[in-house]
Tab-separated table of C-alpha atoms and ligand atoms in Angstrom:
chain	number	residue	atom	x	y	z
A	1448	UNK	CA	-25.303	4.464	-75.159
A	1449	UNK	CA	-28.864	3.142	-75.525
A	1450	UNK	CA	-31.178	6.094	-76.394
A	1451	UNK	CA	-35.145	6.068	-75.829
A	1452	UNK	CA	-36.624	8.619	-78.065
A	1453	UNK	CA	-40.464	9.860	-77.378
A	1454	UNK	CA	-42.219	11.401	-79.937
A	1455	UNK	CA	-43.604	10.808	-83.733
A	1456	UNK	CA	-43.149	14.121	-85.904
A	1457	UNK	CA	-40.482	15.807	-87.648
A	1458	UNK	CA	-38.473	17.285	-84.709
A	1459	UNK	CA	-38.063	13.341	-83.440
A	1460	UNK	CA	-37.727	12.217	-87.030
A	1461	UNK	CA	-34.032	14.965	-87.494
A	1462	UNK	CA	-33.243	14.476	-83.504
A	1463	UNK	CA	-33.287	10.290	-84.307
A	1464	UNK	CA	-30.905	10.807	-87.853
A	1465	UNK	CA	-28.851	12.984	-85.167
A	1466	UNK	CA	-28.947	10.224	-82.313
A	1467	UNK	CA	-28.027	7.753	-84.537
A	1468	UNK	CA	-25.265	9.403	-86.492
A	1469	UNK	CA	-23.343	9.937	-82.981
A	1470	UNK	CA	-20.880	6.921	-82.885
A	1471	UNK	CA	-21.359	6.524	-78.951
A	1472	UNK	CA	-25.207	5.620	-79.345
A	1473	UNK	CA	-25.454	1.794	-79.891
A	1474	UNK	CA	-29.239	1.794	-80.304
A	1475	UNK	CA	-31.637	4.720	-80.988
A	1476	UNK	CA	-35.187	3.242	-79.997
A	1477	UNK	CA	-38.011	5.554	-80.518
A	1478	UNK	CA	-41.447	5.522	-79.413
A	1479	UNK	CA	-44.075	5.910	-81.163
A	1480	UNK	CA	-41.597	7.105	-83.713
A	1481	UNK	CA	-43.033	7.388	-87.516
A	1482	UNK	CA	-42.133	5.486	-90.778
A	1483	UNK	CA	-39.389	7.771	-91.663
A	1484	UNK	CA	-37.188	7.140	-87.930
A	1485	UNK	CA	-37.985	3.346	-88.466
A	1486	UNK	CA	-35.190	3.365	-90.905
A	1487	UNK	CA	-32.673	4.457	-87.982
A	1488	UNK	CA	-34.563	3.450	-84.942
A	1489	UNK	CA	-36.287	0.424	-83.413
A	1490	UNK	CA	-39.846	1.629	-82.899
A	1491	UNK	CA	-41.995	0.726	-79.899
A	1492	UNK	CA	-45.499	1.868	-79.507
A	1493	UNK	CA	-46.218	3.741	-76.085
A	1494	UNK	CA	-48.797	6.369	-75.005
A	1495	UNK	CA	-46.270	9.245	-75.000
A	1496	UNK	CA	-47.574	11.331	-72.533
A	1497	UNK	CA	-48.574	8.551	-69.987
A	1498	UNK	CA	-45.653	9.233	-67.799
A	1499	UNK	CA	-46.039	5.804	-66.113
A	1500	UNK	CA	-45.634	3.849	-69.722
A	1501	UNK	CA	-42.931	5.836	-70.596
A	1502	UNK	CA	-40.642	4.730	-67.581
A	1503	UNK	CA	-41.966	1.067	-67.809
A	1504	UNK	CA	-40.348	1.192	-71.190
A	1505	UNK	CA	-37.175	3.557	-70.394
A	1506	UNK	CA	-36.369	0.560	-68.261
A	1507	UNK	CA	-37.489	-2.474	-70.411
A	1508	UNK	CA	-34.918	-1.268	-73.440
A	1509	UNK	CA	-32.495	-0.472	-70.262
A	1510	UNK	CA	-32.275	3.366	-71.550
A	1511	UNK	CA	-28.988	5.286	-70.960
A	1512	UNK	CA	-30.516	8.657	-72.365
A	1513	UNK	CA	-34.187	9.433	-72.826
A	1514	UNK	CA	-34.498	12.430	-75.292
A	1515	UNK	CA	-38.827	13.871	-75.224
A	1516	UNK	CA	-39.377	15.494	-78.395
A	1517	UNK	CA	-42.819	17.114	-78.021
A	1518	UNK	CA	-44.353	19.449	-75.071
A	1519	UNK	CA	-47.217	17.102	-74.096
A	1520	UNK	CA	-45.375	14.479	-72.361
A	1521	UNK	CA	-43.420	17.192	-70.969
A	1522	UNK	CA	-46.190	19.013	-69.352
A	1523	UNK	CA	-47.406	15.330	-68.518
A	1524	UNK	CA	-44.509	15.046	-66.665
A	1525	UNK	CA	-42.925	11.992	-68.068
A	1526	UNK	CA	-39.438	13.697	-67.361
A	1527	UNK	CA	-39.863	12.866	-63.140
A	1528	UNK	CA	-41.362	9.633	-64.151
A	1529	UNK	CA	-37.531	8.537	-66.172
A	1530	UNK	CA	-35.530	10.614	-64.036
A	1531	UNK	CA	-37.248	8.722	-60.661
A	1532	UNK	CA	-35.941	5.052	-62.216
A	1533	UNK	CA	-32.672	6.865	-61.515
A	1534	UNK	CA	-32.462	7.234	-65.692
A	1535	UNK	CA	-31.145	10.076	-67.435
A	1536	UNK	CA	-33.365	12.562	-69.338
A	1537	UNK	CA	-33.437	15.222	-71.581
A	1538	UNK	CA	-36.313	17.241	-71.031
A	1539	UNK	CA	-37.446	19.668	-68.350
A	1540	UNK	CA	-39.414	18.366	-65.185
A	1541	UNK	CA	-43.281	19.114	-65.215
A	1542	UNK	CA	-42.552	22.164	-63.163
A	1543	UNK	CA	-40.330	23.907	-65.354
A	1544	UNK	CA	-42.091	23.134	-68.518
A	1545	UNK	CA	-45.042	25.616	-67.552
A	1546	UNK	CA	-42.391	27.611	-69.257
A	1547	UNK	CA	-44.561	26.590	-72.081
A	1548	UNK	CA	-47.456	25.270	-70.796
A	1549	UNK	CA	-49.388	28.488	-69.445
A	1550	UNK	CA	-48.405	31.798	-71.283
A	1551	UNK	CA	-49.267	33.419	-67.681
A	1552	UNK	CA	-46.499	31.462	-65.907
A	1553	UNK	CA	-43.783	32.595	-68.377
A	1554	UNK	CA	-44.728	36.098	-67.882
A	1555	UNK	CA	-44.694	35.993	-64.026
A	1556	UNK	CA	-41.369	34.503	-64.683
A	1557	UNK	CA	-40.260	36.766	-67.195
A	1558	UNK	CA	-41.244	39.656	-64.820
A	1559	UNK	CA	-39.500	38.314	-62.064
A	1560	UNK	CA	-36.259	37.655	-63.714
A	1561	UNK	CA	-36.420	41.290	-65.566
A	1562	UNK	CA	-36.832	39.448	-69.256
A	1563	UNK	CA	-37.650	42.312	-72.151
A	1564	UNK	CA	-41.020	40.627	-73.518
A	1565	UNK	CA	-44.329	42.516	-74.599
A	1566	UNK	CA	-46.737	43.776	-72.187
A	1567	UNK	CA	-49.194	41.228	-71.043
A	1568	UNK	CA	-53.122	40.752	-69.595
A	1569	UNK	CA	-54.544	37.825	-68.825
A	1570	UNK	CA	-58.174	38.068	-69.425
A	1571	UNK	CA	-60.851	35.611	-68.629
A	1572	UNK	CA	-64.471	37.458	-69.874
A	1573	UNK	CA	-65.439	39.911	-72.659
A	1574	UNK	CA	-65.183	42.907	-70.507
A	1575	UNK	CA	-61.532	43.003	-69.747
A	1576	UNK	CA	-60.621	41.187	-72.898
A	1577	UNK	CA	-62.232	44.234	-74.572
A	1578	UNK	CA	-60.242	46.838	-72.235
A	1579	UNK	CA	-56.760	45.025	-72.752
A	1580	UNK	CA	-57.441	45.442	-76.843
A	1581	UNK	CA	-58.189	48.620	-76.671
A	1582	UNK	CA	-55.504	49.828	-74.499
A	1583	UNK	CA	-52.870	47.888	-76.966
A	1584	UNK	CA	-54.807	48.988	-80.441
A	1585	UNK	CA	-54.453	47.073	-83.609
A	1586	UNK	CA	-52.830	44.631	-84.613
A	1587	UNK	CA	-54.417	42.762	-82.156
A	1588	UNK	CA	-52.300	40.029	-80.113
A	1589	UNK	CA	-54.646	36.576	-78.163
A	1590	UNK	CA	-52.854	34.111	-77.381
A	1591	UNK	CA	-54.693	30.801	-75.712
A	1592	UNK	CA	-53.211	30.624	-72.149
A	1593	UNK	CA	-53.055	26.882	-72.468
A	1594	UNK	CA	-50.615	24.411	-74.785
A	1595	UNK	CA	-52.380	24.663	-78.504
A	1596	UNK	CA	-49.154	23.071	-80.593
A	1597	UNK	CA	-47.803	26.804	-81.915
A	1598	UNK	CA	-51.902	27.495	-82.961
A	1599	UNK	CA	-53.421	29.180	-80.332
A	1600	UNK	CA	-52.595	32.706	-81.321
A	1601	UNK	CA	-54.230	34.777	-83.413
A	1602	UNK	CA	-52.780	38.457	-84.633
A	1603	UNK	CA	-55.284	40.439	-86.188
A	1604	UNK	CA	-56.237	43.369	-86.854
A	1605	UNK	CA	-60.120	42.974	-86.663
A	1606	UNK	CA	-61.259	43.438	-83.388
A	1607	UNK	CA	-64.188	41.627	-83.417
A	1608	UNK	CA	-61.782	38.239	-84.730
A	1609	UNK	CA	-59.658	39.353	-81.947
A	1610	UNK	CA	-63.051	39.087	-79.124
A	1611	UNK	CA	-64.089	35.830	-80.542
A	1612	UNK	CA	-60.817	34.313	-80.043
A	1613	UNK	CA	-61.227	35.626	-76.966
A	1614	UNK	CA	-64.347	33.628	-76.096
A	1615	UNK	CA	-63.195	30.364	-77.868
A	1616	UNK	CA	-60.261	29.942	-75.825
A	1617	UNK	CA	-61.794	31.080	-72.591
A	1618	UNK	CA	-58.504	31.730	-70.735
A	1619	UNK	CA	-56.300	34.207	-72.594
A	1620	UNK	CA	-53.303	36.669	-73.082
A	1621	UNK	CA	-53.563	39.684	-74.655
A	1622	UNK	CA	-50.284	41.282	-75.311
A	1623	UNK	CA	-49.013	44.687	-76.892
A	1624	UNK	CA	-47.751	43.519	-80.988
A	1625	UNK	CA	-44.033	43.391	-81.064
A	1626	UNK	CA	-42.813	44.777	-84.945
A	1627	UNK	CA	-39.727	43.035	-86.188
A	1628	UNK	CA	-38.254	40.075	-87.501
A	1629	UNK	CA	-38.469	36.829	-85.823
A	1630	UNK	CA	-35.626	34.288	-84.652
A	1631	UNK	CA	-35.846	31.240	-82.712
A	1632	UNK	CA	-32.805	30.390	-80.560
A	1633	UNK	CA	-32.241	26.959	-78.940
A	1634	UNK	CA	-30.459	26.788	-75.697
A	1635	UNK	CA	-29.379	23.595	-74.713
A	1636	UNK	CA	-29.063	23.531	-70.835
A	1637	UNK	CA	-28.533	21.708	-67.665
A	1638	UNK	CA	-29.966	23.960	-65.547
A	1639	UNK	CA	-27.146	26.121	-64.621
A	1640	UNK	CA	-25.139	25.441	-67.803
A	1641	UNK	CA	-25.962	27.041	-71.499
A	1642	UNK	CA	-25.202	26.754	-74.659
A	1643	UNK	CA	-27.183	27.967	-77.729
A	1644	UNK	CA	-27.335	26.570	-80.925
A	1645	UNK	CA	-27.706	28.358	-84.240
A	1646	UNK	CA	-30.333	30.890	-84.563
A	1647	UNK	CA	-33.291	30.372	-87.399
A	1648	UNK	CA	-36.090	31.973	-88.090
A	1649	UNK	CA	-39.499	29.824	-88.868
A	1650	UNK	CA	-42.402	30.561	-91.237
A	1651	UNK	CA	-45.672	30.257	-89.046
A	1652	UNK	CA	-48.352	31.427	-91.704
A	1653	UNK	CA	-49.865	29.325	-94.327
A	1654	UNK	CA	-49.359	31.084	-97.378
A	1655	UNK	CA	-47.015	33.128	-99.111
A	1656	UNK	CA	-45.842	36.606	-97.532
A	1657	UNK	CA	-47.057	35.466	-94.199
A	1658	UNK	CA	-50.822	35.433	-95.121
A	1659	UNK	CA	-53.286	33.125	-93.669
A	1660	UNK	CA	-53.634	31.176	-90.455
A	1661	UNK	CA	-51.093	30.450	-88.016
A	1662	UNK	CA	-49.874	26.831	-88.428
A	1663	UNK	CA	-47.374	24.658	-86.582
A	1664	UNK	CA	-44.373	25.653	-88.561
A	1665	UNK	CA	-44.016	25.576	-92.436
A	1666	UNK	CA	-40.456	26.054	-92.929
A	1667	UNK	CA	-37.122	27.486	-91.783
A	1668	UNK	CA	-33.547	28.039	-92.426
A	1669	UNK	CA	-30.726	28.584	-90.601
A	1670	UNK	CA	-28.445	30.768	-90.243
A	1671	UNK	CA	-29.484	33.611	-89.788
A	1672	UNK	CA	-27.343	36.056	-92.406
A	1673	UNK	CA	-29.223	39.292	-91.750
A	1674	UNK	CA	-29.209	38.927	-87.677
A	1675	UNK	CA	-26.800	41.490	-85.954
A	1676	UNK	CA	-23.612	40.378	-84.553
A	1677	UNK	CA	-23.681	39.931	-80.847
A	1678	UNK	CA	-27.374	38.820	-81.130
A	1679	UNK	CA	-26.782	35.717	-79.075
A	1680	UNK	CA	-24.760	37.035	-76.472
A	1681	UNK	CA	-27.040	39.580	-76.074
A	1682	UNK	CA	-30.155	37.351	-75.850
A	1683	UNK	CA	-27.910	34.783	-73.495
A	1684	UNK	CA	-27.154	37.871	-70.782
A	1685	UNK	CA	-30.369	39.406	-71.301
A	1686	UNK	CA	-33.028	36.440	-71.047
A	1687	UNK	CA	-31.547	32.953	-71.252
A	1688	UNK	CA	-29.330	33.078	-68.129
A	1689	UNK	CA	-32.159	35.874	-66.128
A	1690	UNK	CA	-34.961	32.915	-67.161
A	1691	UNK	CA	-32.549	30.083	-65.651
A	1692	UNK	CA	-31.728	31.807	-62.358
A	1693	UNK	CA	-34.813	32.925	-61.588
A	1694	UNK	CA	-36.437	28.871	-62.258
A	1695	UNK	CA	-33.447	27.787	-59.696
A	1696	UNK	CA	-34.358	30.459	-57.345
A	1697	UNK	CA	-37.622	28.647	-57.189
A	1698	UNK	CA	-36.573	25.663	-56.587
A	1699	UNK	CA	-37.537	24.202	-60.318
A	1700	UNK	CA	-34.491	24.317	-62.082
A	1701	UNK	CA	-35.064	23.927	-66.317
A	1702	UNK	CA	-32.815	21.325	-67.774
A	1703	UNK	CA	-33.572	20.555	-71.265
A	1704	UNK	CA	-34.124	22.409	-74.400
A	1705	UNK	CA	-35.033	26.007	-73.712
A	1706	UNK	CA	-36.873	28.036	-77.036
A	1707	UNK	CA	-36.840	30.993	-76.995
A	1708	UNK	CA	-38.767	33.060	-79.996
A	1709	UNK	CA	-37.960	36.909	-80.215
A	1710	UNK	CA	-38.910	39.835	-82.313
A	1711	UNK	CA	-36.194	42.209	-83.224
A	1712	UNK	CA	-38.166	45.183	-82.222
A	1713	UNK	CA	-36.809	48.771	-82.512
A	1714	UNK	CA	-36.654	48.885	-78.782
A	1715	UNK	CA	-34.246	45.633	-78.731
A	1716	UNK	CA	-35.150	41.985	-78.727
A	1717	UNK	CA	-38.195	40.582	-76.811
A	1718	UNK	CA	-39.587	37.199	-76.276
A	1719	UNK	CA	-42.355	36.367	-77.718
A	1720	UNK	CA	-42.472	32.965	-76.319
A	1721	UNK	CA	-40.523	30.188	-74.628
A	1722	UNK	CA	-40.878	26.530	-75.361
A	1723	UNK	CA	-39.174	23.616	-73.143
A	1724	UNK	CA	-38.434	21.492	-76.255
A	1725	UNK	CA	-36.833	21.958	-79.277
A	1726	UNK	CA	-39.225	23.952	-82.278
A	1727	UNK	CA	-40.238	21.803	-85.544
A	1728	UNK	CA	-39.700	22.703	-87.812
A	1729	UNK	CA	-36.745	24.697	-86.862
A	1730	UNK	CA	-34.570	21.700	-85.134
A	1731	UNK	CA	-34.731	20.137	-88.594
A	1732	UNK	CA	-32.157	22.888	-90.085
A	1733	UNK	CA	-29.990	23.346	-87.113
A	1734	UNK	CA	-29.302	19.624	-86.165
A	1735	UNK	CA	-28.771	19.540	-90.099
A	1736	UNK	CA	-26.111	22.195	-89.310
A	1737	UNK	CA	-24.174	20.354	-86.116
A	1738	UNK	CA	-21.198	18.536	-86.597
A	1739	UNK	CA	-21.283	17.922	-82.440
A	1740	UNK	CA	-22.602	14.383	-81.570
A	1741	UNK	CA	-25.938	15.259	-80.158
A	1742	UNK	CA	-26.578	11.859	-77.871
A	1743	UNK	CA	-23.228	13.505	-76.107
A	1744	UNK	CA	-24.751	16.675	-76.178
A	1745	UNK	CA	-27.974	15.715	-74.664
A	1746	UNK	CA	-26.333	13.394	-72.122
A	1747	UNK	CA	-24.481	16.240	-70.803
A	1748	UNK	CA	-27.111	18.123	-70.698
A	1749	UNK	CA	-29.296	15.633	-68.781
A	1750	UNK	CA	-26.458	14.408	-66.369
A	1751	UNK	CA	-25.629	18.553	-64.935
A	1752	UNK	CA	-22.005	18.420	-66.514
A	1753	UNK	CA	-22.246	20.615	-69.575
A	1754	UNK	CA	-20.001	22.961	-68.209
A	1755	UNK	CA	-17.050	20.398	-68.779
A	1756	UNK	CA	-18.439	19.598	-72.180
A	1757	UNK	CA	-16.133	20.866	-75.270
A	1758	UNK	CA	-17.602	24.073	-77.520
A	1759	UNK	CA	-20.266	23.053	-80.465
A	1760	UNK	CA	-18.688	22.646	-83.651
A	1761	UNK	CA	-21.045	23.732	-86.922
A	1762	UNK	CA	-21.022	22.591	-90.588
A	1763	UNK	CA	-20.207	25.818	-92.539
A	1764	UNK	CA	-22.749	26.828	-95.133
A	1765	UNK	CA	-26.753	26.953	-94.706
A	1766	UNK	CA	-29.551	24.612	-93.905
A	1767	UNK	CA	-33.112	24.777	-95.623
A	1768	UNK	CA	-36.125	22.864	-94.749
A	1769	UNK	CA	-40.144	23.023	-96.455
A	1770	UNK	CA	-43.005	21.392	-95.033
A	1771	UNK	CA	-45.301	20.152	-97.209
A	1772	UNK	CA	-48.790	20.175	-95.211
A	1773	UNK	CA	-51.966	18.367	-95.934
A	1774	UNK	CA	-54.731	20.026	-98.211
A	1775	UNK	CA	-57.104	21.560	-95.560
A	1776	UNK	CA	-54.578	21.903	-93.095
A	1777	UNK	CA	-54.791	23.741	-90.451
A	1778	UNK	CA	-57.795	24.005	-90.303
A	1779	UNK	CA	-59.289	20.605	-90.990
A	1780	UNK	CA	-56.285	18.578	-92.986
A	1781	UNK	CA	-57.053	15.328	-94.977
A	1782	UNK	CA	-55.305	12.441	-93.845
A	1783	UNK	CA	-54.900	9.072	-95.500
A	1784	UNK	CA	-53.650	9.854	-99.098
A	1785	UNK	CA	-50.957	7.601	-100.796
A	1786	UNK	CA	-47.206	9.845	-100.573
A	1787	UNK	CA	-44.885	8.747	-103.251
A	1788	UNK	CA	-41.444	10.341	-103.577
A	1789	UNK	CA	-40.412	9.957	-100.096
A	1790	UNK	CA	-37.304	7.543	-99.557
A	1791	UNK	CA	-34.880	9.952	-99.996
A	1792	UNK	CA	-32.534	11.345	-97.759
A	1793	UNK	CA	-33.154	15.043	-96.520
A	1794	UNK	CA	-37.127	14.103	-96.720
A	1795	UNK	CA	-38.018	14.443	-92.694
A	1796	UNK	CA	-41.386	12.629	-91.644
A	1797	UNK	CA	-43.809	14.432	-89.699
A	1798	UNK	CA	-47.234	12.905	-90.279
A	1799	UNK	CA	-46.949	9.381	-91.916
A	1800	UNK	CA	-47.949	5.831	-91.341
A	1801	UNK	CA	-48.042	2.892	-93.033
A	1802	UNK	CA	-50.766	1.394	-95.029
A	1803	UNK	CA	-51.828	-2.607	-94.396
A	1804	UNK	CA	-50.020	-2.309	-97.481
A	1805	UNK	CA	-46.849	-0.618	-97.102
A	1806	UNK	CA	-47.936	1.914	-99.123
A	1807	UNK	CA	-46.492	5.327	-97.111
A	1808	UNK	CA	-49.915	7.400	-96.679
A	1809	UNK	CA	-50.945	10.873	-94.785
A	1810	UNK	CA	-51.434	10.847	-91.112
A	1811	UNK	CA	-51.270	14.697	-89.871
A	1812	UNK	CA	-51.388	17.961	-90.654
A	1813	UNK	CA	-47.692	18.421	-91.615
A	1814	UNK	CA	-46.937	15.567	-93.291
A	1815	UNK	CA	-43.066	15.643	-94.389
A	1816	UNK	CA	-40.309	18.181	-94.784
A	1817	UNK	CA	-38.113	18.098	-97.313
A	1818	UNK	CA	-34.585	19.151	-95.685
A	1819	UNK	CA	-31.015	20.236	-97.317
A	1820	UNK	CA	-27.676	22.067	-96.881
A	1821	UNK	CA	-25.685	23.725	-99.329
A	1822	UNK	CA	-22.801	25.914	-99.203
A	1823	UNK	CA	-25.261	29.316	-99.121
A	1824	UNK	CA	-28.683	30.037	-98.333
A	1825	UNK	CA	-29.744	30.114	-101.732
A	1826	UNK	CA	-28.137	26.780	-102.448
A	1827	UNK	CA	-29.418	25.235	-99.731
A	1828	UNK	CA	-33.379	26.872	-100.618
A	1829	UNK	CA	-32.548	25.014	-104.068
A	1830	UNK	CA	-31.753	21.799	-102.801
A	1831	UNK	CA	-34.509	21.761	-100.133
A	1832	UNK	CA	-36.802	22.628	-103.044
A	1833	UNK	CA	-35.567	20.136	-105.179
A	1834	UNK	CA	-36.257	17.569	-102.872
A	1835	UNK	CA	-40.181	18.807	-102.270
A	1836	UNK	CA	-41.004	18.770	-105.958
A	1837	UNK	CA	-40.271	15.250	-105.823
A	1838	UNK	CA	-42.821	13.897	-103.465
A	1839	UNK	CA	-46.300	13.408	-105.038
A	1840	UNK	CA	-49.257	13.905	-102.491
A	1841	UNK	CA	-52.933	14.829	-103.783
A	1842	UNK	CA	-54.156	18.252	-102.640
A	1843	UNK	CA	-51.117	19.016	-100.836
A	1844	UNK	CA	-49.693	22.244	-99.974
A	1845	UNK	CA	-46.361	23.741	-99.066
A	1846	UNK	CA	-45.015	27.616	-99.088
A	1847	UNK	CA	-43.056	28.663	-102.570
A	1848	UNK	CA	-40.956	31.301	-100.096
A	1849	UNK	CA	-39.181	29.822	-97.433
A	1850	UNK	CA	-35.856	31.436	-97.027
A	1851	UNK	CA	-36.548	33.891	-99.984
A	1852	UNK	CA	-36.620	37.226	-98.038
A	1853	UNK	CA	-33.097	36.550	-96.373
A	1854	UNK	CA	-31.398	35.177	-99.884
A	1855	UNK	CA	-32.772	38.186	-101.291
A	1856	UNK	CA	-31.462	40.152	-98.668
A	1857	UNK	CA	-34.699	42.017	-97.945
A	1858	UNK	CA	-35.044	41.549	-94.032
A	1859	UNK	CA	-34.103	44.748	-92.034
A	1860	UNK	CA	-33.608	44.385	-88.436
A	1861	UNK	CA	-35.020	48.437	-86.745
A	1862	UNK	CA	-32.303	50.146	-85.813
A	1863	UNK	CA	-31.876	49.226	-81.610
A	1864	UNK	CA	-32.936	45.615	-82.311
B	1071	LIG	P1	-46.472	31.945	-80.158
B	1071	LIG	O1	-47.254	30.667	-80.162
B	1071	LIG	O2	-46.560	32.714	-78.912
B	1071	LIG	O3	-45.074	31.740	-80.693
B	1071	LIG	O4	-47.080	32.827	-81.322
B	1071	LIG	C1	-47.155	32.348	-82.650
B	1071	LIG	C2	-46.791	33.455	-83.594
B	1071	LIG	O5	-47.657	34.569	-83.428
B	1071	LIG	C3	-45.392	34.000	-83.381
B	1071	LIG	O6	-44.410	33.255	-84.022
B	1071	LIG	C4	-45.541	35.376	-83.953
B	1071	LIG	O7	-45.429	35.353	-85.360
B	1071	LIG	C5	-46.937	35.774	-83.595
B	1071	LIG	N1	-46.925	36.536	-82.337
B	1071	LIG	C6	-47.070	36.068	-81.090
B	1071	LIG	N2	-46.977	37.056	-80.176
B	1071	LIG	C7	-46.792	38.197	-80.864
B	1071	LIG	C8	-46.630	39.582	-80.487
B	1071	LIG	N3	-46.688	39.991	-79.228
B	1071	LIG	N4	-46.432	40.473	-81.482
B	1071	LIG	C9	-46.381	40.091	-82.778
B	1071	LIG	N5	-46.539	38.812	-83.188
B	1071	LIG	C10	-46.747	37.884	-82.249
């Protein structure tokens, strides 16, 4: 199989080491792709969310699979483009993918299919922005209706941070605070067909003991020791399959990657959000985890037979991955600083380019991951560690905690949750 991967980050950089390990792929090309997939991949350089240049080029490298990495293209709908040259896709159609690209959409949906999420407004002016705080109280939930790559929430508890929010974004959703731990479950689907991965849980704040901004991602692990048994069953019944009827009642059926993020709240788990692609840097960890061939996987997925397709199988032990972010990042990261350290397997490339030189420099926000297994979580935390403290970037900036919590055993899940 001939695979055509769009995207440049981290989630494309593990999804290409997974396309390329699977012995039925026979060429992984990936476009834009980053210096760390050239070392698996052929790279091509396309405008990934031009839906038009994406299907000129699914054809040119005579594609058998086309796997879309980030939400953009997505949205963009370069999904119908592929799937209209009569080539198979991975990735939802434009359609479904308002999943993620307006907050307001997945709560109609949610409400129609009977979903347990929080309590929602959508506000558009400072007068019933200010009523839909109030009547929620602190912390304070605003979340951009629009796609803002994971940063267009804020959760605060100052109101008047909460208002100007508010106005920056223009469109919003204000939503009641959901109190619990987090986990991210991927659902791999066909439309009709599901079948999760392994949970994780993700690290969204800057700094140490979630403090700071939100960011794009600045760690995970996986699995999940701490969640309760029956968790994904639970969350299959109670949202993924609800979520996938109601999108094929309406006639837009979601084939692709469906994220959903929960809180364990006392009251039982709610989403907090779904995404129609896989979560960086969460997919690091769990493809780090599957022993399945993905390209087989994906192809299933894309071609509406994953029913017949055989049960996952998963390494045993635990993944661990770290970003290590630019200095400034998010809010205004420095880019073009020489990286040294990073040829070595487990380090994932997010943003990266090369120099005229060679030399590997900055290029993003998130800027590499350094990604390990081990038999345990704490093992795995080591490793992934290990592997970060090797890379040399000036000024930059990663979280000393991933994982810690769970290999300390200090996450509770409420009782109901
Ligand atoms: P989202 O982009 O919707 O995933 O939100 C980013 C992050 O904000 C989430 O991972 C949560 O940590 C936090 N968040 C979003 N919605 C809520 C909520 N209703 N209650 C508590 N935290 C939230």
């Amino acid at each position: 199989m001939r695979v055509l991967l769009v995207g440049g980050g981290g989630r494309e950089h593990a999804l290409a080491l997974g396309l390329a390990d699977d012995p039925s792929v026979e060429a992984v090309i990936a476009a834009p792709g980053n210096p760390g997939i050239a070392a698996v991949a052929e790279l091509r350089d396309v405008a990934a969310a031009d839906p038009g240049a994406v299907a000129a080029l699914a054809v040119e490298v005579q594609a058998d699979l086309v796997v879309i990495g980030p939400e953009a293209p997505l949205v963009a709908g370069v999904a119908d483009a592929v799937r209209a040259k009569g080539i198979a896709v991975f990735g939802p159609s434009a359609e479904a993918a308002r999943l993620e690209g307006s907050k307001t959409f997945a709560k109609e949906i949610m409400t129609a299919a009977g979903v347990p999420t929080a309590r929602a407004y959508t506000c558009t002016d400072a007068e019933s922005t200010a009523k839909a705080l109030d009547d929620f109280g602190a912390p304070y939930v605003v979340k951009n209706d629009g796609l803002a790559a994971g940063k267009g929430v804020v959760v605060t508890d100052d109101r008047d941070a909460a208002l100007a929010h508010a106005r920056d974004c223009g469109r919003v959703v204000i939503e009641e605070y959901l109190d619990g731990p987090e986990v991210s479950l991927f659902v791999v689907t066909d439309g009709e067909a599901a079948v999760p991965l392994l949970p994780a849980q993700d690290f969204k704040r800057i700094g140490d003991g979630d403090t700071g901004p939100n960011t794009g991602g600045m760690g995970a692990y996986a699995p999940l020791p701490w969640a309760p048994a029956g968790l994904v069953d639970e969350v299959m019944a109670d949202v993924v399959h609800p979520t996938l009827t109601e999108l094929r009642r309406r006639g837009t059926p979601f084939a692709g990657l469906l994220y959903v993020g929960l809180a364990l709240t006392a009251a039982g788990p709610r989403v907090i959000e779904f995404n129609a692609r896989f979560g960086d840097p969460e997919t690091q960890v769990v493809l780090a985890l599957l022993e399945t061939p993905l390209a087989g996987l994906l192809h299933a997925a894309a071609t509406g037979t994953l029913a017949a397709h055989p049960p996952l199988r998963w390494r045993d032990g635990a993944a661990v991955t770290v970003v290590v972010a630019a200095e400034g990042y998010p809010a205004s990261p420095r880019t073009g600083d020489v990286i040294t350290g990073a040829d070595r397997a487990g380090i994932i490339h997010a943003g990266t380019r090369r120099g005229a030189d060679g030399a590997l420099l900055s290029a993003g926000g998130r800027v590499l991951c350094g990604t390990a297994t081990g038999p345990d979580l704490a093992a795995a935390r080591d490793a992934a560690y290990a592997l970060v403290s090797g890379v040399e970037l000036a000024g930059s900036q990663h979280r000393t905690d991933i994982a810690a919590a769970a290999v300390d055993g200090r996450i509770t899940v409420p009782a109901g949750g």
